[in-house]
PDB file of N, CA and C in Angstrom:
ATOM      1  N   UNK X   1      57.570 -60.707   8.845  1.00 86.00           N
ATOM      2  CA  UNK X   1      57.617 -59.495   8.049  1.00 86.00           C
ATOM      3  C   UNK X   1      56.396 -59.390   7.150  1.00 86.00           C
ATOM      4  N   UNK X   2      55.999 -60.529   6.603  1.00 89.00           N
ATOM      5  CA  UNK X   2      54.822 -60.527   5.719  1.00 89.00           C
ATOM      6  C   UNK X   2      53.575 -60.175   6.522  1.00 89.00           C
ATOM      7  N   UNK X   3      53.485 -60.711   7.733  1.00 90.00           N
ATOM      8  CA  UNK X   3      52.330 -60.426   8.594  1.00 90.00           C
ATOM      9  C   UNK X   3      52.326 -58.960   8.975  1.00 90.00           C
ATOM     10  N   UNK X   4      53.499 -58.400   9.254  1.00 90.00           N
ATOM     11  CA  UNK X   4      53.596 -56.982   9.611  1.00 90.00           C
ATOM     12  C   UNK X   4      53.209 -56.130   8.416  1.00 90.00           C
ATOM     13  N   UNK X   5      53.699 -56.519   7.230  1.00 91.00           N
ATOM     14  CA  UNK X   5      53.365 -55.787   6.005  1.00 91.00           C
ATOM     15  C   UNK X   5      51.860 -55.848   5.764  1.00 91.00           C
ATOM     16  N   UNK X   6      51.291 -57.046   5.959  1.00 92.00           N
ATOM     17  CA  UNK X   6      49.850 -57.220   5.767  1.00 92.00           C
ATOM     18  C   UNK X   6      49.078 -56.380   6.777  1.00 92.00           C
ATOM     19  N   UNK X   7      49.577 -56.305   8.028  1.00 92.00           N
ATOM     20  CA  UNK X   7      48.919 -55.499   9.058  1.00 92.00           C
ATOM     21  C   UNK X   7      48.993 -54.018   8.696  1.00 92.00           C
ATOM     22  N   UNK X   8      50.167 -53.581   8.195  1.00 92.00           N
ATOM     23  CA  UNK X   8      50.319 -52.184   7.780  1.00 92.00           C
ATOM     24  C   UNK X   8      49.393 -51.866   6.604  1.00 92.00           C
ATOM     25  N   UNK X   9      49.353 -52.802   5.642  1.00 91.00           N
ATOM     26  CA  UNK X   9      48.474 -52.619   4.493  1.00 91.00           C
ATOM     27  C   UNK X   9      47.011 -52.537   4.946  1.00 91.00           C
ATOM     28  N   UNK X  10      46.647 -53.372   5.897  1.00 93.00           N
ATOM     29  CA  UNK X  10      45.271 -53.371   6.419  1.00 93.00           C
ATOM     30  C   UNK X  10      44.984 -52.043   7.111  1.00 93.00           C
ATOM     31  N   UNK X  11      46.005 -51.544   7.864  1.00 94.00           N
ATOM     32  CA  UNK X  11      45.812 -50.239   8.538  1.00 94.00           C
ATOM     33  C   UNK X  11      45.648 -49.114   7.508  1.00 94.00           C
ATOM     34  N   UNK X  12      46.441 -49.149   6.454  1.00 94.00           N
ATOM     35  CA  UNK X  12      46.359 -48.134   5.395  1.00 94.00           C
ATOM     36  C   UNK X  12      44.977 -48.191   4.747  1.00 94.00           C
ATOM     37  N   UNK X  13      44.529 -49.406   4.441  1.00 95.00           N
ATOM     38  CA  UNK X  13      43.201 -49.578   3.833  1.00 95.00           C
ATOM     39  C   UNK X  13      42.131 -49.074   4.787  1.00 95.00           C
ATOM     40  N   UNK X  14      42.301 -49.420   6.058  1.00 95.00           N
ATOM     41  CA  UNK X  14      41.321 -48.996   7.072  1.00 95.00           C
ATOM     42  C   UNK X  14      41.308 -47.458   7.171  1.00 95.00           C
ATOM     43  N   UNK X  15      42.513 -46.824   7.217  1.00 95.00           N
ATOM     44  CA  UNK X  15      42.582 -45.356   7.283  1.00 95.00           C
ATOM     45  C   UNK X  15      41.962 -44.720   6.042  1.00 95.00           C
ATOM     46  N   UNK X  16      42.231 -45.294   4.890  1.00 96.00           N
ATOM     47  CA  UNK X  16      41.661 -44.756   3.642  1.00 96.00           C
ATOM     48  C   UNK X  16      40.139 -44.873   3.660  1.00 96.00           C
ATOM     49  N   UNK X  17      39.645 -45.995   4.178  1.00 96.00           N
ATOM     50  CA  UNK X  17      38.185 -46.186   4.283  1.00 96.00           C
ATOM     51  C   UNK X  17      37.589 -45.158   5.253  1.00 96.00           C
ATOM     52  N   UNK X  18      38.268 -44.961   6.396  1.00 96.00           N
ATOM     53  CA  UNK X  18      37.787 -43.961   7.373  1.00 96.00           C
ATOM     54  C   UNK X  18      37.808 -42.570   6.738  1.00 96.00           C
ATOM     55  N   UNK X  19      38.897 -42.238   6.020  1.00 97.00           N
ATOM     56  CA  UNK X  19      39.005 -40.941   5.358  1.00 97.00           C
ATOM     57  C   UNK X  19      37.908 -40.795   4.303  1.00 97.00           C
ATOM     58  N   UNK X  20      37.681 -41.868   3.531  1.00 96.00           N
ATOM     59  CA  UNK X  20      36.641 -41.827   2.488  1.00 96.00           C
ATOM     60  C   UNK X  20      35.276 -41.573   3.132  1.00 96.00           C
ATOM     61  N   UNK X  21      34.987 -42.306   4.238  1.00 96.00           N
ATOM     62  CA  UNK X  21      33.711 -42.121   4.935  1.00 96.00           C
ATOM     63  C   UNK X  21      33.599 -40.706   5.511  1.00 96.00           C
ATOM     64  N   UNK X  22      34.680 -40.232   6.118  1.00 97.00           N
ATOM     65  CA  UNK X  22      34.688 -38.877   6.687  1.00 97.00           C
ATOM     66  C   UNK X  22      34.442 -37.845   5.601  1.00 97.00           C
ATOM     67  N   UNK X  23      35.146 -37.994   4.482  1.00 97.00           N
ATOM     68  CA  UNK X  23      34.952 -37.068   3.352  1.00 97.00           C
ATOM     69  C   UNK X  23      33.509 -37.117   2.857  1.00 97.00           C
ATOM     70  N   UNK X  24      32.964 -38.329   2.757  1.00 97.00           N
ATOM     71  CA  UNK X  24      31.575 -38.497   2.304  1.00 97.00           C
ATOM     72  C   UNK X  24      30.609 -37.833   3.287  1.00 97.00           C
ATOM     73  N   UNK X  25      30.840 -38.050   4.593  1.00 97.00           N
ATOM     74  CA  UNK X  25      29.976 -37.424   5.599  1.00 97.00           C
ATOM     75  C   UNK X  25      30.084 -35.902   5.558  1.00 97.00           C
ATOM     76  N   UNK X  26      31.303 -35.378   5.386  1.00 97.00           N
ATOM     77  CA  UNK X  26      31.496 -33.928   5.291  1.00 97.00           C
ATOM     78  C   UNK X  26      30.805 -33.376   4.048  1.00 97.00           C
ATOM     79  N   UNK X  27      30.913 -34.123   2.944  1.00 97.00           N
ATOM     80  CA  UNK X  27      30.244 -33.696   1.711  1.00 97.00           C
ATOM     81  C   UNK X  27      28.721 -33.673   1.903  1.00 97.00           C
ATOM     82  N   UNK X  28      28.171 -34.746   2.519  1.00 97.00           N
ATOM     83  CA  UNK X  28      26.729 -34.789   2.784  1.00 97.00           C
ATOM     84  C   UNK X  28      26.312 -33.658   3.727  1.00 97.00           C
ATOM     85  N   UNK X  29      27.139 -33.429   4.756  1.00 97.00           N
ATOM     86  CA  UNK X  29      26.843 -32.345   5.702  1.00 97.00           C
ATOM     87  C   UNK X  29      26.849 -30.994   4.980  1.00 97.00           C
ATOM     88  N   UNK X  30      27.833 -30.782   4.106  1.00 97.00           N
ATOM     89  CA  UNK X  30      27.908 -29.530   3.340  1.00 97.00           C
ATOM     90  C   UNK X  30      26.686 -29.389   2.429  1.00 97.00           C
ATOM     91  N   UNK X  31      26.266 -30.498   1.817  1.00 97.00           N
ATOM     92  CA  UNK X  31      25.066 -30.468   0.965  1.00 97.00           C
ATOM     93  C   UNK X  31      23.831 -30.109   1.787  1.00 97.00           C
ATOM     94  N   UNK X  32      23.701 -30.727   2.975  1.00 97.00           N
ATOM     95  CA  UNK X  32      22.570 -30.416   3.843  1.00 97.00           C
ATOM     96  C   UNK X  32      22.583 -28.942   4.268  1.00 97.00           C
ATOM     97  N   UNK X  33      23.776 -28.453   4.631  1.00 98.00           N
ATOM     98  CA  UNK X  33      23.894 -27.041   5.003  1.00 98.00           C
ATOM     99  C   UNK X  33      23.473 -26.146   3.842  1.00 98.00           C
ATOM    100  N   UNK X  34      23.917 -26.505   2.633  1.00 97.00           N
ATOM    101  CA  UNK X  34      23.575 -25.721   1.445  1.00 97.00           C
ATOM    102  C   UNK X  34      22.072 -25.762   1.197  1.00 97.00           C
ATOM    103  N   UNK X  35      21.483 -26.956   1.342  1.00 97.00           N
ATOM    104  CA  UNK X  35      20.029 -27.072   1.166  1.00 97.00           C
ATOM    105  C   UNK X  35      19.294 -26.211   2.196  1.00 97.00           C
ATOM    106  N   UNK X  36      19.738 -26.278   3.458  1.00 98.00           N
ATOM    107  CA  UNK X  36      19.108 -25.477   4.516  1.00 98.00           C
ATOM    108  C   UNK X  36      19.254 -23.979   4.224  1.00 98.00           C
ATOM    109  N   UNK X  37      20.455 -23.573   3.782  1.00 97.00           N
ATOM    110  CA  UNK X  37      20.689 -22.169   3.459  1.00 97.00           C
ATOM    111  C   UNK X  37      19.782 -21.734   2.311  1.00 97.00           C
ATOM    112  N   UNK X  38      19.689 -22.563   1.264  1.00 98.00           N
ATOM    113  CA  UNK X  38      18.819 -22.237   0.130  1.00 98.00           C
ATOM    114  C   UNK X  38      17.358 -22.162   0.568  1.00 98.00           C
ATOM    115  N   UNK X  39      16.954 -23.100   1.417  1.00 98.00           N
ATOM    116  CA  UNK X  39      15.582 -23.100   1.924  1.00 98.00           C
ATOM    117  C   UNK X  39      15.326 -21.826   2.728  1.00 98.00           C
ATOM    118  N   UNK X  40      16.272 -21.458   3.595  1.00 98.00           N
ATOM    119  CA  UNK X  40      16.130 -20.249   4.415  1.00 98.00           C
ATOM    120  C   UNK X  40      16.070 -19.011   3.520  1.00 98.00           C
ATOM    121  N   UNK X  41      16.967 -18.942   2.502  1.00 98.00           N
ATOM    122  CA  UNK X  41      16.960 -17.803   1.588  1.00 98.00           C
ATOM    123  C   UNK X  41      15.644 -17.724   0.839  1.00 98.00           C
ATOM    124  N   UNK X  42      15.135 -18.879   0.416  1.00 98.00           N
ATOM    125  CA  UNK X  42      13.852 -18.911  -0.295  1.00 98.00           C
ATOM    126  C   UNK X  42      12.734 -18.401   0.621  1.00 98.00           C
ATOM    127  N   UNK X  43      12.730 -18.847   1.875  1.00 98.00           N
ATOM    128  CA  UNK X  43      11.718 -18.396   2.831  1.00 98.00           C
ATOM    129  C   UNK X  43      11.829 -16.883   3.057  1.00 98.00           C
ATOM    130  N   UNK X  44      13.068 -16.391   3.169  1.00 98.00           N
ATOM    131  CA  UNK X  44      13.270 -14.949   3.352  1.00 98.00           C
ATOM    132  C   UNK X  44      12.766 -14.176   2.131  1.00 98.00           C
ATOM    133  N   UNK X  45      13.067 -14.700   0.937  1.00 98.00           N
ATOM    134  CA  UNK X  45      12.583 -14.068  -0.294  1.00 98.00           C
ATOM    135  C   UNK X  45      11.058 -14.034  -0.314  1.00 98.00           C
ATOM    136  N   UNK X  46      10.434 -15.139   0.109  1.00 98.00           N
ATOM    137  CA  UNK X  46       8.969 -15.207   0.162  1.00 98.00           C
ATOM    138  C   UNK X  46       8.413 -14.174   1.136  1.00 98.00           C
ATOM    139  N   UNK X  47       9.041 -14.092   2.322  1.00 98.00           N
ATOM    140  CA  UNK X  47       8.590 -13.120   3.316  1.00 98.00           C
ATOM    141  C   UNK X  47       8.724 -11.694   2.782  1.00 98.00           C
ATOM    142  N   UNK X  48       9.838 -11.401   2.146  1.00 98.00           N
ATOM    143  CA  UNK X  48      10.045 -10.065   1.579  1.00 98.00           C
ATOM    144  C   UNK X  48       9.028  -9.780   0.487  1.00 98.00           C
ATOM    145  N   UNK X  49       8.768 -10.775  -0.364  1.00 98.00           N
ATOM    146  CA  UNK X  49       7.792 -10.607  -1.451  1.00 98.00           C
ATOM    147  C   UNK X  49       6.403 -10.329  -0.871  1.00 98.00           C
ATOM    148  N   UNK X  50       6.027 -11.094   0.166  1.00 98.00           N
ATOM    149  CA  UNK X  50       4.727 -10.894   0.799  1.00 98.00           C
ATOM    150  C   UNK X  50       4.643  -9.508   1.431  1.00 98.00           C
ATOM    151  N   UNK X  51       5.729  -9.084   2.083  1.00 98.00           N
ATOM    152  CA  UNK X  51       5.751  -7.777   2.732  1.00 98.00           C
ATOM    153  C   UNK X  51       5.615  -6.676   1.686  1.00 98.00           C
ATOM    154  N   UNK X  52       6.338  -6.815   0.566  1.00 98.00           N
ATOM    155  CA  UNK X  52       6.219  -5.824  -0.518  1.00 98.00           C
ATOM    156  C   UNK X  52       4.789  -5.777  -1.041  1.00 98.00           C
ATOM    157  N   UNK X  53       4.197  -6.961  -1.202  1.00 98.00           N
ATOM    158  CA  UNK X  53       2.823  -7.040  -1.692  1.00 98.00           C
ATOM    159  C   UNK X  53       1.865  -6.350  -0.709  1.00 98.00           C
ATOM    160  N   UNK X  54       2.070  -6.603   0.592  1.00 98.00           N
ATOM    161  CA  UNK X  54       1.243  -5.942   1.617  1.00 98.00           C
ATOM    162  C   UNK X  54       1.410  -4.431   1.553  1.00 98.00           C
ATOM    163  N   UNK X  55       2.666  -3.984   1.446  1.00 98.00           N
ATOM    164  CA  UNK X  55       2.936  -2.546   1.382  1.00 98.00           C
ATOM    165  C   UNK X  55       2.290  -1.921   0.152  1.00 98.00           C
ATOM    166  N   UNK X  56       2.364  -2.621  -0.981  1.00 98.00           N
ATOM    167  CA  UNK X  56       1.746  -2.125  -2.205  1.00 98.00           C
ATOM    168  C   UNK X  56       0.230  -2.030  -2.037  1.00 98.00           C
ATOM    169  N   UNK X  57      -0.355  -3.050  -1.424  1.00 98.00           N
ATOM    170  CA  UNK X  57      -1.813  -3.040  -1.207  1.00 98.00           C
ATOM    171  C   UNK X  57      -2.204  -1.895  -0.275  1.00 98.00           C
ATOM    172  N   UNK X  58      -1.430  -1.697   0.787  1.00 98.00           N
ATOM    173  CA  UNK X  58      -1.725  -0.598   1.713  1.00 98.00           C
ATOM    174  C   UNK X  58      -1.606   0.748   1.009  1.00 98.00           C
ATOM    175  N   UNK X  59      -0.607   0.896   0.146  1.00 98.00           N
ATOM    176  CA  UNK X  59      -0.426   2.146  -0.591  1.00 98.00           C
ATOM    177  C   UNK X  59      -1.610   2.369  -1.540  1.00 98.00           C
ATOM    178  N   UNK X  60      -2.037   1.316  -2.215  1.00 98.00           N
ATOM    179  CA  UNK X  60      -3.189   1.442  -3.117  1.00 98.00           C
ATOM    180  C   UNK X  60      -4.434   1.874  -2.345  1.00 98.00           C
ATOM    181  N   UNK X  61      -4.619   1.292  -1.166  1.00 98.00           N
ATOM    182  CA  UNK X  61      -5.768   1.650  -0.332  1.00 98.00           C
ATOM    183  C   UNK X  61      -5.679   3.114   0.089  1.00 98.00           C
ATOM    184  N   UNK X  62      -4.484   3.535   0.556  1.00 98.00           N
ATOM    185  CA  UNK X  62      -4.312   4.938   0.970  1.00 98.00           C
ATOM    186  C   UNK X  62      -4.563   5.882  -0.204  1.00 98.00           C
ATOM    187  N   UNK X  63      -4.034   5.530  -1.380  1.00 98.00           N
ATOM    188  CA  UNK X  63      -4.239   6.371  -2.561  1.00 98.00           C
ATOM    189  C   UNK X  63      -5.717   6.469  -2.909  1.00 98.00           C
ATOM    190  N   UNK X  64      -6.418   5.342  -2.854  1.00 98.00           N
ATOM    191  CA  UNK X  64      -7.854   5.340  -3.168  1.00 98.00           C
ATOM    192  C   UNK X  64      -8.624   6.180  -2.145  1.00 98.00           C
ATOM    193  N   UNK X  65      -8.265   6.041  -0.875  1.00 98.00           N
ATOM    194  CA  UNK X  65      -8.941   6.826   0.160  1.00 98.00           C
ATOM    195  C   UNK X  65      -8.685   8.321  -0.049  1.00 98.00           C
ATOM    196  N   UNK X  66      -7.466   8.660  -0.412  1.00 98.00           N
ATOM    197  CA  UNK X  66      -7.127  10.062  -0.668  1.00 98.00           C
ATOM    198  C   UNK X  66      -7.919  10.601  -1.859  1.00 98.00           C
ATOM    199  N   UNK X  67      -8.033   9.789  -2.909  1.00 98.00           N
ATOM    200  CA  UNK X  67      -8.828  10.215  -4.074  1.00 98.00           C
ATOM    201  C   UNK X  67     -10.289  10.417  -3.683  1.00 98.00           C
ATOM    202  N   UNK X  68     -10.841   9.482  -2.885  1.00 98.00           N
ATOM    203  CA  UNK X  68     -12.225   9.624  -2.440  1.00 98.00           C
ATOM    204  C   UNK X  68     -12.393  10.894  -1.610  1.00 98.00           C
ATOM    205  N   UNK X  69     -11.443  11.129  -0.717  1.00 98.00           N
ATOM    206  CA  UNK X  69     -11.502  12.307   0.136  1.00 98.00           C
ATOM    207  C   UNK X  69     -11.449  13.576  -0.727  1.00 98.00           C
ATOM    208  N   UNK X  70     -10.571  13.578  -1.718  1.00 98.00           N
ATOM    209  CA  UNK X  70     -10.454  14.724  -2.613  1.00 98.00           C
ATOM    210  C   UNK X  70     -11.761  14.936  -3.380  1.00 98.00           C
ATOM    211  N   UNK X  71     -12.339  13.841  -3.853  1.00 98.00           N
ATOM    212  CA  UNK X  71     -13.596  13.947  -4.592  1.00 98.00           C
ATOM    213  C   UNK X  71     -14.704  14.478  -3.680  1.00 98.00           C
ATOM    214  N   UNK X  72     -14.745  14.000  -2.428  1.00 97.00           N
ATOM    215  CA  UNK X  72     -15.756  14.486  -1.483  1.00 97.00           C
ATOM    216  C   UNK X  72     -15.588  15.987  -1.247  1.00 97.00           C
ATOM    217  N   UNK X  73     -14.329  16.411  -1.076  1.00 98.00           N
ATOM    218  CA  UNK X  73     -14.077  17.837  -0.850  1.00 98.00           C
ATOM    219  C   UNK X  73     -14.498  18.666  -2.047  1.00 98.00           C
ATOM    220  N   UNK X  74     -14.198  18.183  -3.244  1.00 98.00           N
ATOM    221  CA  UNK X  74     -14.606  18.898  -4.465  1.00 98.00           C
ATOM    222  C   UNK X  74     -16.126  19.002  -4.514  1.00 98.00           C
ATOM    223  N   UNK X  75     -16.796  17.893  -4.202  1.00 98.00           N
ATOM    224  CA  UNK X  75     -18.262  17.890  -4.212  1.00 98.00           C
ATOM    225  C   UNK X  75     -18.802  18.856  -3.162  1.00 98.00           C
ATOM    226  N   UNK X  76     -18.179  18.867  -1.972  1.00 98.00           N
ATOM    227  CA  UNK X  76     -18.621  19.785  -0.920  1.00 98.00           C
ATOM    228  C   UNK X  76     -18.424  21.230  -1.363  1.00 98.00           C
ATOM    229  N   UNK X  77     -17.299  21.529  -2.001  1.00 97.00           N
ATOM    230  CA  UNK X  77     -17.035  22.891  -2.489  1.00 97.00           C
ATOM    231  C   UNK X  77     -18.059  23.276  -3.553  1.00 97.00           C
ATOM    232  N   UNK X  78     -18.363  22.316  -4.427  1.00 97.00           N
ATOM    233  CA  UNK X  78     -19.343  22.570  -5.486  1.00 97.00           C
ATOM    234  C   UNK X  78     -20.708  22.874  -4.863  1.00 97.00           C
ATOM    235  N   UNK X  79     -21.110  22.058  -3.876  1.00 97.00           N
ATOM    236  CA  UNK X  79     -22.397  22.287  -3.223  1.00 97.00           C
ATOM    237  C   UNK X  79     -22.409  23.632  -2.501  1.00 97.00           C
ATOM    238  N   UNK X  80     -21.308  23.969  -1.848  1.00 97.00           N
ATOM    239  CA  UNK X  80     -21.219  25.247  -1.158  1.00 97.00           C
ATOM    240  C   UNK X  80     -21.333  26.394  -2.156  1.00 97.00           C
ATOM    241  N   UNK X  81     -20.648  26.293  -3.287  1.00 97.00           N
ATOM    242  CA  UNK X  81     -20.733  27.336  -4.316  1.00 97.00           C
ATOM    243  C   UNK X  81     -22.168  27.466  -4.831  1.00 97.00           C
ATOM    244  N   UNK X  82     -22.842  26.335  -5.030  1.00 97.00           N
ATOM    245  CA  UNK X  82     -24.237  26.372  -5.487  1.00 97.00           C
ATOM    246  C   UNK X  82     -25.127  27.047  -4.440  1.00 97.00           C
ATOM    247  N   UNK X  83     -24.905  26.736  -3.169  1.00 98.00           N
ATOM    248  CA  UNK X  83     -25.690  27.361  -2.099  1.00 98.00           C
ATOM    249  C   UNK X  83     -25.437  28.867  -2.051  1.00 98.00           C
ATOM    250  N   UNK X  84     -24.161  29.268  -2.223  1.00 97.00           N
ATOM    251  CA  UNK X  84     -23.834  30.689  -2.220  1.00 97.00           C
ATOM    252  C   UNK X  84     -24.510  31.397  -3.390  1.00 97.00           C
ATOM    253  N   UNK X  85     -24.533  30.749  -4.557  1.00 98.00           N
ATOM    254  CA  UNK X  85     -25.187  31.349  -5.724  1.00 98.00           C
ATOM    255  C   UNK X  85     -26.687  31.493  -5.468  1.00 98.00           C
ATOM    256  N   UNK X  86     -27.301  30.461  -4.875  1.00 98.00           N
ATOM    257  CA  UNK X  86     -28.739  30.531  -4.583  1.00 98.00           C
ATOM    258  C   UNK X  86     -29.017  31.646  -3.569  1.00 98.00           C
ATOM    259  N   UNK X  87     -28.154  31.789  -2.569  1.00 98.00           N
ATOM    260  CA  UNK X  87     -28.313  32.823  -1.558  1.00 98.00           C
ATOM    261  C   UNK X  87     -28.190  34.199  -2.205  1.00 98.00           C
ATOM    262  N   UNK X  88     -27.184  34.377  -3.076  1.00 98.00           N
ATOM    263  CA  UNK X  88     -27.003  35.656  -3.768  1.00 98.00           C
ATOM    264  C   UNK X  88     -28.208  35.952  -4.662  1.00 98.00           C
ATOM    265  N   UNK X  89     -28.739  34.934  -5.328  1.00 97.00           N
ATOM    266  CA  UNK X  89     -29.912  35.126  -6.198  1.00 97.00           C
ATOM    267  C   UNK X  89     -31.118  35.544  -5.360  1.00 97.00           C
ATOM    268  N   UNK X  90     -31.276  34.941  -4.158  1.00 97.00           N
ATOM    269  CA  UNK X  90     -32.391  35.349  -3.278  1.00 97.00           C
ATOM    270  C   UNK X  90     -32.241  36.794  -2.833  1.00 97.00           C
ATOM    271  N   UNK X  91     -31.015  37.169  -2.506  1.00 98.00           N
ATOM    272  CA  UNK X  91     -30.784  38.562  -2.082  1.00 98.00           C
ATOM    273  C   UNK X  91     -31.122  39.514  -3.231  1.00 98.00           C
ATOM    274  N   UNK X  92     -30.668  39.175  -4.441  1.00 98.00           N
ATOM    275  CA  UNK X  92     -30.974  40.015  -5.606  1.00 98.00           C
ATOM    276  C   UNK X  92     -32.481  40.096  -5.821  1.00 98.00           C
ATOM    277  N   UNK X  93     -33.147  38.967  -5.675  1.00 98.00           N
ATOM    278  CA  UNK X  93     -34.610  38.951  -5.852  1.00 98.00           C
ATOM    279  C   UNK X  93     -35.287  39.805  -4.783  1.00 98.00           C
ATOM    280  N   UNK X  94     -34.815  39.695  -3.524  1.00 97.00           N
ATOM    281  CA  UNK X  94     -35.374  40.530  -2.457  1.00 97.00           C
ATOM    282  C   UNK X  94     -35.181  42.014  -2.763  1.00 97.00           C
ATOM    283  N   UNK X  95     -33.990  42.380  -3.247  1.00 98.00           N
ATOM    284  CA  UNK X  95     -33.714  43.790  -3.583  1.00 98.00           C
ATOM    285  C   UNK X  95     -34.628  44.243  -4.716  1.00 98.00           C
ATOM    286  N   UNK X  96     -34.775  43.375  -5.726  1.00 97.00           N
ATOM    287  CA  UNK X  96     -35.644  43.721  -6.861  1.00 97.00           C
ATOM    288  C   UNK X  96     -37.086  43.928  -6.386  1.00 97.00           C
ATOM    289  N   UNK X  97     -37.558  43.000  -5.506  1.00 97.00           N
ATOM    290  CA  UNK X  97     -38.927  43.130  -5.008  1.00 97.00           C
ATOM    291  C   UNK X  97     -39.086  44.388  -4.158  1.00 97.00           C
ATOM    292  N   UNK X  98     -38.086  44.709  -3.351  1.00 97.00           N
ATOM    293  CA  UNK X  98     -38.147  45.939  -2.544  1.00 97.00           C
ATOM    294  C   UNK X  98     -38.231  47.157  -3.441  1.00 97.00           C
ATOM    295  N   UNK X  99     -37.413  47.189  -4.503  1.00 97.00           N
ATOM    296  CA  UNK X  99     -37.440  48.326  -5.441  1.00 97.00           C
ATOM    297  C   UNK X  99     -38.807  48.435  -6.105  1.00 97.00           C
ATOM    298  N   UNK X 100     -39.328  47.282  -6.538  1.00 96.00           N
ATOM    299  CA  UNK X 100     -40.648  47.285  -7.185  1.00 96.00           C
ATOM    300  C   UNK X 100     -41.711  47.811  -6.240  1.00 96.00           C
ATOM    301  N   UNK X 101     -41.699  47.300  -5.000  1.00 96.00           N
ATOM    302  CA  UNK X 101     -42.735  47.747  -4.074  1.00 96.00           C
ATOM    303  C   UNK X 101     -42.531  49.222  -3.726  1.00 96.00           C
ATOM    304  N   UNK X 102     -41.287  49.689  -3.664  1.00 96.00           N
ATOM    305  CA  UNK X 102     -41.023  51.110  -3.409  1.00 96.00           C
ATOM    306  C   UNK X 102     -41.543  51.947  -4.568  1.00 96.00           C
ATOM    307  N   UNK X 103     -41.301  51.475  -5.802  1.00 96.00           N
ATOM    308  CA  UNK X 103     -41.784  52.204  -6.977  1.00 96.00           C
ATOM    309  C   UNK X 103     -43.314  52.210  -7.000  1.00 96.00           C
ATOM    310  N   UNK X 104     -43.927  51.072  -6.667  1.00 94.00           N
ATOM    311  CA  UNK X 104     -45.388  51.002  -6.633  1.00 94.00           C
ATOM    312  C   UNK X 104     -45.953  51.939  -5.565  1.00 94.00           C
ATOM    313  N   UNK X 105     -45.273  51.975  -4.405  1.00 93.00           N
ATOM    314  CA  UNK X 105     -45.722  52.859  -3.319  1.00 93.00           C
ATOM    315  C   UNK X 105     -45.640  54.320  -3.764  1.00 93.00           C
ATOM    316  N   UNK X 106     -44.528  54.690  -4.399  1.00 94.00           N
ATOM    317  CA  UNK X 106     -44.370  56.070  -4.885  1.00 94.00           C
ATOM    318  C   UNK X 106     -45.420  56.375  -5.948  1.00 94.00           C
ATOM    319  N   UNK X 107     -45.694  55.391  -6.808  1.00 93.00           N
ATOM    320  CA  UNK X 107     -46.696  55.575  -7.861  1.00 93.00           C
ATOM    321  C   UNK X 107     -48.069  55.832  -7.243  1.00 93.00           C
ATOM    322  N   UNK X 108     -48.412  55.053  -6.211  1.00 91.00           N
ATOM    323  CA  UNK X 108     -49.703  55.242  -5.543  1.00 91.00           C
ATOM    324  C   UNK X 108     -49.767  56.611  -4.877  1.00 91.00           C
ATOM    325  N   UNK X 109     -48.641  57.029  -4.283  1.00 90.00           N
ATOM    326  CA  UNK X 109     -48.614  58.329  -3.630  1.00 90.00           C
ATOM    327  C   UNK X 109     -48.847  59.427  -4.654  1.00 90.00           C
ATOM    328  N   UNK X 110     -48.224  59.296  -5.840  1.00 88.00           N
ATOM    329  CA  UNK X 110     -48.420  60.305  -6.888  1.00 88.00           C
ATOM    330  C   UNK X 110     -49.860  60.318  -7.360  1.00 88.00           C
ATOM    331  N   UNK X 111     -50.424  59.096  -7.488  1.00 88.00           N
ATOM    332  CA  UNK X 111     -51.801  59.016  -7.965  1.00 88.00           C
ATOM    333  C   UNK X 111     -52.755  59.580  -6.917  1.00 88.00           C
ATOM    334  N   UNK X 112     -52.432  59.413  -5.671  1.00 83.00           N
ATOM    335  CA  UNK X 112     -53.287  59.929  -4.609  1.00 83.00           C
ATOM    336  C   UNK X 112     -53.177  61.441  -4.461  1.00 83.00           C
ATOM    337  N   UNK X 113     -52.152  62.002  -4.950  1.00 76.00           N
ATOM    338  CA  UNK X 113     -51.976  63.445  -4.788  1.00 76.00           C
ATOM    339  C   UNK X 113     -52.827  64.225  -5.699  1.00 76.00           C
TER     340      UNK X 113
END
């Protein structure tokens, strides 16, 4: 009976040791899973942060290009307006010169009469 009791006690101790080891392994496995999940989440956060940064940089570039394009268009409009003013001034000058020469011609005709 004592040997049987000792064998049962040994089995109980052995089962408790197996359970303790199993629990420890499950705990370590859960910790590893948690570490892997945290690592994966951190990597995903990094990827998202980099993507946001890229998108922000692309937007800044597009905005700068749009501003440059707008400035070029304004400059082109300004140059066109200046050219139109110069053209109008030449036309006015041509008209003035034509009137002057017409008046001079009429004056000569009167003097010749």
